[in-house]
Structure formats: C-alpha cells, structure tokens
PDB file of C-alpha atoms in Angstrom:
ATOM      1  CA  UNK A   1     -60.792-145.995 -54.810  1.00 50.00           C
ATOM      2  CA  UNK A   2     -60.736-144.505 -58.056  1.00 49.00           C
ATOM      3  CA  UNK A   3     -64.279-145.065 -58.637  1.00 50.00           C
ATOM      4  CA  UNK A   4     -65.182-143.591 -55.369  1.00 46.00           C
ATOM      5  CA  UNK A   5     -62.902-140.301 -56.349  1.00 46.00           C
ATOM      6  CA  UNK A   6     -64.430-140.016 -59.305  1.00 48.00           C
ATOM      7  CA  UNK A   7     -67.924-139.711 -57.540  1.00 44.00           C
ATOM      8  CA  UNK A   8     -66.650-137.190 -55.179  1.00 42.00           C
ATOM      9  CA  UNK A   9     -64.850-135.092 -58.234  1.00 43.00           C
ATOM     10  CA  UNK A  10     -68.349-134.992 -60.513  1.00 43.00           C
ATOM     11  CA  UNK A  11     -70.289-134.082 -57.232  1.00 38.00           C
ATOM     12  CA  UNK A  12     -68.318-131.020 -56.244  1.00 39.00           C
ATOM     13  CA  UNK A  13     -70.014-129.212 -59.133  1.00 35.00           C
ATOM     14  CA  UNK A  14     -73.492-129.611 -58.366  1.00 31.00           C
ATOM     15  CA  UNK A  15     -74.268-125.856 -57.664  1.00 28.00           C
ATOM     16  CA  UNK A  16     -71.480-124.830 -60.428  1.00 32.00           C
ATOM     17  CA  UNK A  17     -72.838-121.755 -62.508  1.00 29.00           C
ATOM     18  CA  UNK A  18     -72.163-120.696 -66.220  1.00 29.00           C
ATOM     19  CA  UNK A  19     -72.050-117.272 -67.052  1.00 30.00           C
ATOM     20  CA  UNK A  20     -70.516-115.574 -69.884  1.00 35.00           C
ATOM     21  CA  UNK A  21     -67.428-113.945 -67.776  1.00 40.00           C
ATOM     22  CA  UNK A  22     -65.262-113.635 -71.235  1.00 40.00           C
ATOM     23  CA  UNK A  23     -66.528-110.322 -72.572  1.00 44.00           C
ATOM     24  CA  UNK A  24     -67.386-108.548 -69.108  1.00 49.00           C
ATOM     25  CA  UNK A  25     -63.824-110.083 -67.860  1.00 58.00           C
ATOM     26  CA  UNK A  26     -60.852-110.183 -70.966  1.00 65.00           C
ATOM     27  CA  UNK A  27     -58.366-112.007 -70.454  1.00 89.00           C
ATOM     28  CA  UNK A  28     -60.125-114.818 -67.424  1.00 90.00           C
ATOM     29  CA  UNK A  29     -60.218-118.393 -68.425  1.00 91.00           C
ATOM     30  CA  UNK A  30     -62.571-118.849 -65.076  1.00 89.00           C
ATOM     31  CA  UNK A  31     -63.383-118.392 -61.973  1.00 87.00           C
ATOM     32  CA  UNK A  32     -63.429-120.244 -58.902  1.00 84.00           C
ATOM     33  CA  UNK A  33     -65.747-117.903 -55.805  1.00 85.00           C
ATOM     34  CA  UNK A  34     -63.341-115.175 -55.894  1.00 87.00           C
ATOM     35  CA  UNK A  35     -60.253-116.799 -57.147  1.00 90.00           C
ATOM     36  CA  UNK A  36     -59.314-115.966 -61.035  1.00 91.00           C
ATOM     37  CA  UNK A  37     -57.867-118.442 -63.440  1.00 92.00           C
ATOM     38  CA  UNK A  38     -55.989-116.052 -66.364  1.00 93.00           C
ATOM     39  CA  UNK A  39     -55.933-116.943 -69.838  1.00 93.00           C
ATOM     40  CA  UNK A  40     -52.199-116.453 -69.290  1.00 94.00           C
ATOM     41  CA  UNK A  41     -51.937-118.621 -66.815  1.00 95.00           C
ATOM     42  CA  UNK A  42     -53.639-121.530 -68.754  1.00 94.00           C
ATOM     43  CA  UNK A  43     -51.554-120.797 -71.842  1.00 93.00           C
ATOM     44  CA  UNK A  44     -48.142-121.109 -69.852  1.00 95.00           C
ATOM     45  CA  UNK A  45     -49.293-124.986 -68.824  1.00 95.00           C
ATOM     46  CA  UNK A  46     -50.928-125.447 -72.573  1.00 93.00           C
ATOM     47  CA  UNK A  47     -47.005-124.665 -73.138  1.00 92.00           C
ATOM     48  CA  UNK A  48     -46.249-127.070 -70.913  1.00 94.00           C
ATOM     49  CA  UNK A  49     -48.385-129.877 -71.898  1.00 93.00           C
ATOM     50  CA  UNK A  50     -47.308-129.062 -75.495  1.00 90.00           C
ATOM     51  CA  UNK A  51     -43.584-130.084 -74.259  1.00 90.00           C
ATOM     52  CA  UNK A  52     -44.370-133.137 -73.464  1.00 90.00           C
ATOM     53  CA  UNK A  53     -47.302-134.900 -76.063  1.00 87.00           C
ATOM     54  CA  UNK A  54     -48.541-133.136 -79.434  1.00 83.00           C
ATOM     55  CA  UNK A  55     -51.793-130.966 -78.983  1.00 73.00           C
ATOM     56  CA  UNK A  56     -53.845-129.761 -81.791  1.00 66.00           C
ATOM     57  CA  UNK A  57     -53.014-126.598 -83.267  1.00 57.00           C
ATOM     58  CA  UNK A  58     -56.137-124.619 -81.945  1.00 55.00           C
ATOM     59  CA  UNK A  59     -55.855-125.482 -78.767  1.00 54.00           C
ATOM     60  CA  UNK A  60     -58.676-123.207 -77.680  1.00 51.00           C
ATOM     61  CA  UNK A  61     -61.916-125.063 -76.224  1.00 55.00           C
ATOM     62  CA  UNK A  62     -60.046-128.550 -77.162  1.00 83.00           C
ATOM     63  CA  UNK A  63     -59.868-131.363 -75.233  1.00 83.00           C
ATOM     64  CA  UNK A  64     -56.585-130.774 -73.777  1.00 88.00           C
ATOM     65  CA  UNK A  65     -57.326-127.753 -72.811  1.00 89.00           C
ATOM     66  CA  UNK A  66     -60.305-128.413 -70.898  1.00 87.00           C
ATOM     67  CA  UNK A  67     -58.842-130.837 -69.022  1.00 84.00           C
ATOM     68  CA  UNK A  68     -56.037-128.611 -68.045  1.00 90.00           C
ATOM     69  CA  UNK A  69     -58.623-126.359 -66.435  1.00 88.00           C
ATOM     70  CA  UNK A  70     -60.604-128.177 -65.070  1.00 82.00           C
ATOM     71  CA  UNK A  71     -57.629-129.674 -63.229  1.00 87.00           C
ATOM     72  CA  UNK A  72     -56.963-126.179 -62.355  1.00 89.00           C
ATOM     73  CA  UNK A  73     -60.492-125.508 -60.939  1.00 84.00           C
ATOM     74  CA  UNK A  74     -60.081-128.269 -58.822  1.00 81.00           C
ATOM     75  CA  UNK A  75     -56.897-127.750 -57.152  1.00 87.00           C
ATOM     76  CA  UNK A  76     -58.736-124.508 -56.018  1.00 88.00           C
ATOM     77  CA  UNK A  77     -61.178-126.190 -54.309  1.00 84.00           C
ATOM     78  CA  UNK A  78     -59.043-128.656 -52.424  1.00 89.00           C
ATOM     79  CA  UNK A  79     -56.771-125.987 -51.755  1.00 92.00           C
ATOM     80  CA  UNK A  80     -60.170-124.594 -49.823  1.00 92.00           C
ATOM     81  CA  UNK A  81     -60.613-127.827 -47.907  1.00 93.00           C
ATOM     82  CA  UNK A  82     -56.947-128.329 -46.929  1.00 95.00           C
ATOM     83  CA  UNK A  83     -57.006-124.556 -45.397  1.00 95.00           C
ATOM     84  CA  UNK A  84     -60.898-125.298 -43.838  1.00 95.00           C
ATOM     85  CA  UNK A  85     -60.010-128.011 -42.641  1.00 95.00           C
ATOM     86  CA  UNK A  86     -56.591-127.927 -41.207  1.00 95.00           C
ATOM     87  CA  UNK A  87     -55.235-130.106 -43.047  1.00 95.00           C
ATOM     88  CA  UNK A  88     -51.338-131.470 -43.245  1.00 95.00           C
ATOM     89  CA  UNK A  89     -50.429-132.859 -46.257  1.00 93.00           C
ATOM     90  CA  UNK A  90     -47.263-135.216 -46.146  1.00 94.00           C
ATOM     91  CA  UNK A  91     -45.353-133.858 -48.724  1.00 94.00           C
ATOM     92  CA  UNK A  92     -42.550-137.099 -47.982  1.00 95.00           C
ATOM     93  CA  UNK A  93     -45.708-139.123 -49.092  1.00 95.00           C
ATOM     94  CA  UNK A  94     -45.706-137.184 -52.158  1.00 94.00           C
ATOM     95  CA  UNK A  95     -42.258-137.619 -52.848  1.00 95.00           C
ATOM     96  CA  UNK A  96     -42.262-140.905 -52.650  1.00 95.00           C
ATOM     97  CA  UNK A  97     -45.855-141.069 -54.940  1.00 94.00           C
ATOM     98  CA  UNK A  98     -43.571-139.273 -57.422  1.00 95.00           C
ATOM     99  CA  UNK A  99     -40.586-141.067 -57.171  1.00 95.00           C
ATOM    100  CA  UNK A 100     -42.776-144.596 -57.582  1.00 95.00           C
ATOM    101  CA  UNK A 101     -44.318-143.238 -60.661  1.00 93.00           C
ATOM    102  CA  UNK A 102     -41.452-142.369 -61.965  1.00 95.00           C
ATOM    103  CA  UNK A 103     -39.951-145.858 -61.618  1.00 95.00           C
ATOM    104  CA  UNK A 104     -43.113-147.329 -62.819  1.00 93.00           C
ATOM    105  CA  UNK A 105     -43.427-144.967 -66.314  1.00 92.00           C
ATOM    106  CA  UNK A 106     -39.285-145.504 -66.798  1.00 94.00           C
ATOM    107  CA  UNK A 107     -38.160-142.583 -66.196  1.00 94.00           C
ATOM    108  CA  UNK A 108     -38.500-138.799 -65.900  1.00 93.00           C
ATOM    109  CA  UNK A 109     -39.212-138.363 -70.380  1.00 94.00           C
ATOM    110  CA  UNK A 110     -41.338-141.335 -69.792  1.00 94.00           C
ATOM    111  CA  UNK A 111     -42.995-139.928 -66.958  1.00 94.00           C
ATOM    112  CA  UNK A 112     -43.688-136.470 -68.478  1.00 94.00           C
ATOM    113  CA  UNK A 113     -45.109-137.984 -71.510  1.00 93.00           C
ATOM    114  CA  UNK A 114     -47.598-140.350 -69.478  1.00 92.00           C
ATOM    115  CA  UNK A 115     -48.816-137.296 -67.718  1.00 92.00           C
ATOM    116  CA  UNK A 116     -49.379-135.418 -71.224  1.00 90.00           C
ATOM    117  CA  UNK A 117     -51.512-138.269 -72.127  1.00 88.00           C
ATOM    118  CA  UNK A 118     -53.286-137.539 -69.299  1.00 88.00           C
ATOM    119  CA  UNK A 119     -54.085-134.091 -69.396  1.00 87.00           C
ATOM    120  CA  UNK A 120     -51.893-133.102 -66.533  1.00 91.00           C
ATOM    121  CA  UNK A 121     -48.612-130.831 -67.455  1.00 94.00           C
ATOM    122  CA  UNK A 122     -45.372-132.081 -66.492  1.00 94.00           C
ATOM    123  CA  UNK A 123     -45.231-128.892 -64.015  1.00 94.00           C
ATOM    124  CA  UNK A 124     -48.657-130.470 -62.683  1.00 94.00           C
ATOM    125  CA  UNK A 125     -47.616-133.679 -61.897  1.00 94.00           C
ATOM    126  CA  UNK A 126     -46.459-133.368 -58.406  1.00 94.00           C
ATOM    127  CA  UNK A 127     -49.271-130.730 -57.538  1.00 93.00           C
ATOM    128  CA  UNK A 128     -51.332-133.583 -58.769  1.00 91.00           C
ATOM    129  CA  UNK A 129     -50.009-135.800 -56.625  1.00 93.00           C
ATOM    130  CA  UNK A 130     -49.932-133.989 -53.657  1.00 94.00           C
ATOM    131  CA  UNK A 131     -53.630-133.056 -54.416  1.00 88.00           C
ATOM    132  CA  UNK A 132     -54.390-137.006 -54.151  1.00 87.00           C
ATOM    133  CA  UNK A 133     -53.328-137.211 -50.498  1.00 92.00           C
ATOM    134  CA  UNK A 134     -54.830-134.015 -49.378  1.00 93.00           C
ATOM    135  CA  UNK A 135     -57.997-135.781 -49.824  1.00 88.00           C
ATOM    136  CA  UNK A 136     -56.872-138.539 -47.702  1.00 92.00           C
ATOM    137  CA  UNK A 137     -55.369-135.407 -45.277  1.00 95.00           C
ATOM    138  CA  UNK A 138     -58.766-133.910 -44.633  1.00 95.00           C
ATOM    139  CA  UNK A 139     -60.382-136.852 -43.814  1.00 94.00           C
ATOM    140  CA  UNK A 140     -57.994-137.451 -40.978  1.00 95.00           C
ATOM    141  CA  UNK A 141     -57.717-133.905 -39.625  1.00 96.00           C
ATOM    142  CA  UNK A 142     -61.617-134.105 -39.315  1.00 95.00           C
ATOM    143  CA  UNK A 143     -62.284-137.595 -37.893  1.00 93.00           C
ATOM    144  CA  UNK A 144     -58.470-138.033 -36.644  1.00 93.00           C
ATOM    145  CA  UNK A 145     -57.902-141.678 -35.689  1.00 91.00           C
ATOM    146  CA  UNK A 146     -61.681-143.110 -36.801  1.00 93.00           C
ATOM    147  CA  UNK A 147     -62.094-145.514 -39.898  1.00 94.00           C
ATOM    148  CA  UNK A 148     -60.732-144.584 -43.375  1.00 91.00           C
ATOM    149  CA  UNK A 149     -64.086-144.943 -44.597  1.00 91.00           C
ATOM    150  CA  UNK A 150     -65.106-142.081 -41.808  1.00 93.00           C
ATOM    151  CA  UNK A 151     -62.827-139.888 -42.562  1.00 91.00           C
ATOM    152  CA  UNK A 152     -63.244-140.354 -46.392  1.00 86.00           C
ATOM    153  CA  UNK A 153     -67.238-139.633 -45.288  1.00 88.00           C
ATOM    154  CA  UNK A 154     -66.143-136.153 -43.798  1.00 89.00           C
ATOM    155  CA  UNK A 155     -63.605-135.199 -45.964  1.00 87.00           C
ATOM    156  CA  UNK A 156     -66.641-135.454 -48.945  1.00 80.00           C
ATOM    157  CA  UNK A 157     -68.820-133.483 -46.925  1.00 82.00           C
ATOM    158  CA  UNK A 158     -66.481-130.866 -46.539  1.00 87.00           C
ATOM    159  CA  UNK A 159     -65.707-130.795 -50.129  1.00 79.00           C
ATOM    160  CA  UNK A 160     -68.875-130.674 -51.285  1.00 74.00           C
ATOM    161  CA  UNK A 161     -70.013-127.748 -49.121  1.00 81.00           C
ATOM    162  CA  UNK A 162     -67.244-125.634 -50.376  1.00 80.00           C
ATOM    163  CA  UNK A 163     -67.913-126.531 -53.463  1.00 72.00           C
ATOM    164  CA  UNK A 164     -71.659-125.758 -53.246  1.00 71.00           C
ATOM    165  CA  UNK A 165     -71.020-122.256 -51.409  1.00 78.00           C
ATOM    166  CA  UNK A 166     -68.989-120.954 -54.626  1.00 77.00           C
ATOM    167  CA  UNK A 167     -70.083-120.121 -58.252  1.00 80.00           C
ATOM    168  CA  UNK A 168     -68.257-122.038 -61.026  1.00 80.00           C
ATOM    169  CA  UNK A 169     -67.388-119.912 -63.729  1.00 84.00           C
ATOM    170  CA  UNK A 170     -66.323-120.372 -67.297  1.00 84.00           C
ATOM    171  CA  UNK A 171     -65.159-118.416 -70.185  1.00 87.00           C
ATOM    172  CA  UNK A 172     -67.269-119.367 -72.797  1.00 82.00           C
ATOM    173  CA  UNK A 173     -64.803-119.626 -75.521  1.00 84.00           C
ATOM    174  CA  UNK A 174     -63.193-122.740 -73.972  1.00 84.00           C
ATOM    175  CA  UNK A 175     -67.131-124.288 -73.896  1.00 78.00           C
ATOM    176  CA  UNK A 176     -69.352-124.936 -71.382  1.00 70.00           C
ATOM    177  CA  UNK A 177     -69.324-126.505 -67.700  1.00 63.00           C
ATOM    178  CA  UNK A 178     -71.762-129.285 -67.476  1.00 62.00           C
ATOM    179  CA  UNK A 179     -72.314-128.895 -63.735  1.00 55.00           C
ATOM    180  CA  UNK A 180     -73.901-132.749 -63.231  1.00 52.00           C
ATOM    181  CA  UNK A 181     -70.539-134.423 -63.788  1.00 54.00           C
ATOM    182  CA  UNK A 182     -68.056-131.959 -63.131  1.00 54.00           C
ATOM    183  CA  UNK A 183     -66.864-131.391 -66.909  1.00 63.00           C
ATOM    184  CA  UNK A 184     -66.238-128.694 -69.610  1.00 73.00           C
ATOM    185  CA  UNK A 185     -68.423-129.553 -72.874  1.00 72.00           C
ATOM    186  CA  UNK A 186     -66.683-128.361 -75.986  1.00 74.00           C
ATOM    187  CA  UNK A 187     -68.154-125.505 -77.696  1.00 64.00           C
ATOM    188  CA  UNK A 188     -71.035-125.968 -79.904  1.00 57.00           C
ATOM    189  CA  UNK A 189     -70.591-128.818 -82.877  1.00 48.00           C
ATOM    190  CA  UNK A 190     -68.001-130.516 -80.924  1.00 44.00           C
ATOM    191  CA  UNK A 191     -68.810-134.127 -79.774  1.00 41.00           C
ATOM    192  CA  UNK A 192     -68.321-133.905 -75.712  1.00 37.00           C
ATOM    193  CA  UNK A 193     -65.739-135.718 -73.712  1.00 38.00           C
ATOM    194  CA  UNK A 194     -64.927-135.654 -69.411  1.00 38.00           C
ATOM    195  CA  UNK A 195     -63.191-132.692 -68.844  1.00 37.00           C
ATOM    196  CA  UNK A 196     -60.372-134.389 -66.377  1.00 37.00           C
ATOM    197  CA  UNK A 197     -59.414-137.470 -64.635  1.00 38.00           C
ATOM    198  CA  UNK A 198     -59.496-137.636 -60.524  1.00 43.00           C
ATOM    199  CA  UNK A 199     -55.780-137.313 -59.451  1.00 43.00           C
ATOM    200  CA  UNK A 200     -55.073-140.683 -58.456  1.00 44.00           C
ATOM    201  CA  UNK A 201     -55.905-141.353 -62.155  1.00 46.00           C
ATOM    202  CA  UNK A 202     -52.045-140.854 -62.246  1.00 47.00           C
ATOM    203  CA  UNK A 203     -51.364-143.771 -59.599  1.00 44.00           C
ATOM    204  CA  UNK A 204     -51.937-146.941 -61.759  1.00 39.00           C
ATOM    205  CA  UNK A 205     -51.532-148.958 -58.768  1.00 38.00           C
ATOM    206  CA  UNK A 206     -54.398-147.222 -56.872  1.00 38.00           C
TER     207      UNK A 206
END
C-alpha cells in the first residue's frame, strides 16, 4: 500500500509549475490554484516541529522545512478531492489510527517525537492521519460498494485531475519543486532529498 501511495503522491504533480511568487507575493511560502500557504503559517508548524525533534538553525529551504510544506500542499489537494468528490471521512477511524499509534510509539512524547522524525508536526499528526483515510473515502464515495482496487482506481483519477487543473507554486527561497516526483529540491548547492513521506508513512503497520 505504501508503495502504491507513494506513486499516487509523486504523480499529483505532473503539471505542477515554478514561478518565482516570493518577490511579486512577500510574505507566501506557496500556492496551491488559488489557495495561499503564508510564510507565517509555515513558521508556526516549523515551531511546532522544533518542539518536538532538533532542526537546524536556518531552517529556511532545509529539509525539514520542505517537507513540512509539501505536506501542506498536499492536504490542499485532498482537501479538493474530499469536497469533489463527496467524500465522508470517518473521523472514529482516525481516532482509533491515532490512538494505535500512540500505543505503538509509547506514548504521547514518544509519539510526537516519531512524527518530528518524520517531517510531520505534532499539530499535523492527526490531520495526517485523517488525510490517509480520505484517500480510502473517495474511492468509496465514487465506486461505492465495487472492489478496493476500483475504488483506489477512481479515487487516483480524481486526484490526479485536480491536481493537473491547478498550478503548483513555490517561493523560491525554500528551493525548487521538482514536478516529476512530487518534491521540493533544496536551493542551489544543496544535495536534494524527497520533499515528504505519503501519510500512511506514519502507520508502520500499513
């Protein structure tokens, strides 16, 4: 499953477009169509993250905080599909997701740090979460009571024509989106690395 997610993730940025929105927009760590991520609003989960694992002191354009937005970008887009599509995301599921992890990491300081290592803030982690059966949501709203592997079929489709029918945009000073995999490159003379994980990257068991 995870390697399947992952495919889905990279694809959703195939029409994904780089401009430089820092200078004609201060203040926008990127945008999603219409929908604007603030600099602000990145900085208050970089805060976050920072309360839960150690991030490098210039945190601008590093890999932490690429992977934070990225994560952000793509909440936007399932966000999109849930709305599109109808969608009803079980948020006892979710719960229960978090509660299991929770278990499984030993506890909440555990948890919170195991998420850090991950990229995702410890504000994030049940957004995450929930994002992870909102994919399995779509699927059934579409194709309700056909195959999983149907549904997963329809719920990519869907995806990746909202994803295709909106322009990808990042400020330049946190690097560069590298549309063919879905990830922000670091800014020039900085070796690259995958901008996020899928969300069930936080589900071990999955």
């Amino acid at each position: 499953m995870k390697k399947q997610l992952k495919k889905i993730i990279a694809l959703f940025f195939v029409s994904s477009v780089l401009i430089a929105c820092g200078q004609q927009n201060p203040g926008t760590a990127a945008f999603v169509g219409d929908t604007r991520i603030t600099t602000e609003e990145l900085s208050v989960y970089m805060d976050d993250l920072r309360s839960a694992v150690p991030i490098e002191n210039n945190d601008q354009g590093t890999v932490q905080t690429r992977g934070v937005l990225a994560r952000l970008i793509i909440g936007q887009i399932i966000n999109e599909a849930v709305i599109q599509s109808n969608a009803v995301v079980d948020q006892s599921l979710v719960a229960k997701d978090y509660d299991a992890l929770e278990k499984q990491t030993g506890g909440p300081e555990a948890l919170a740090i195991f998420a850090g290592s991950r990229n995702v803030p410890p504000s994030l982690i049940k957004e995450v979460l929930s994002q992870n059966r909102a994919l399995e949501a779509i699927g059934k709203a579409l194709e309700p009571g056909a195959p999983v592997l149907v549904q997963r079929a329809r719920g990519e489709g869907l995806l990746l024509r909202i994803a295709n029918s909106k322009k990808i945009i990042i400020n330049p000073r946190y690097g560069t989106w590298v549309s063919k995999d879905g990830s922000i490159a670091p800014p020039a003379n900085e070796l690259s690395e995958p901008a996020f994980a899928t969300p069930a990257d936080l589900l071990s068991n999955r």
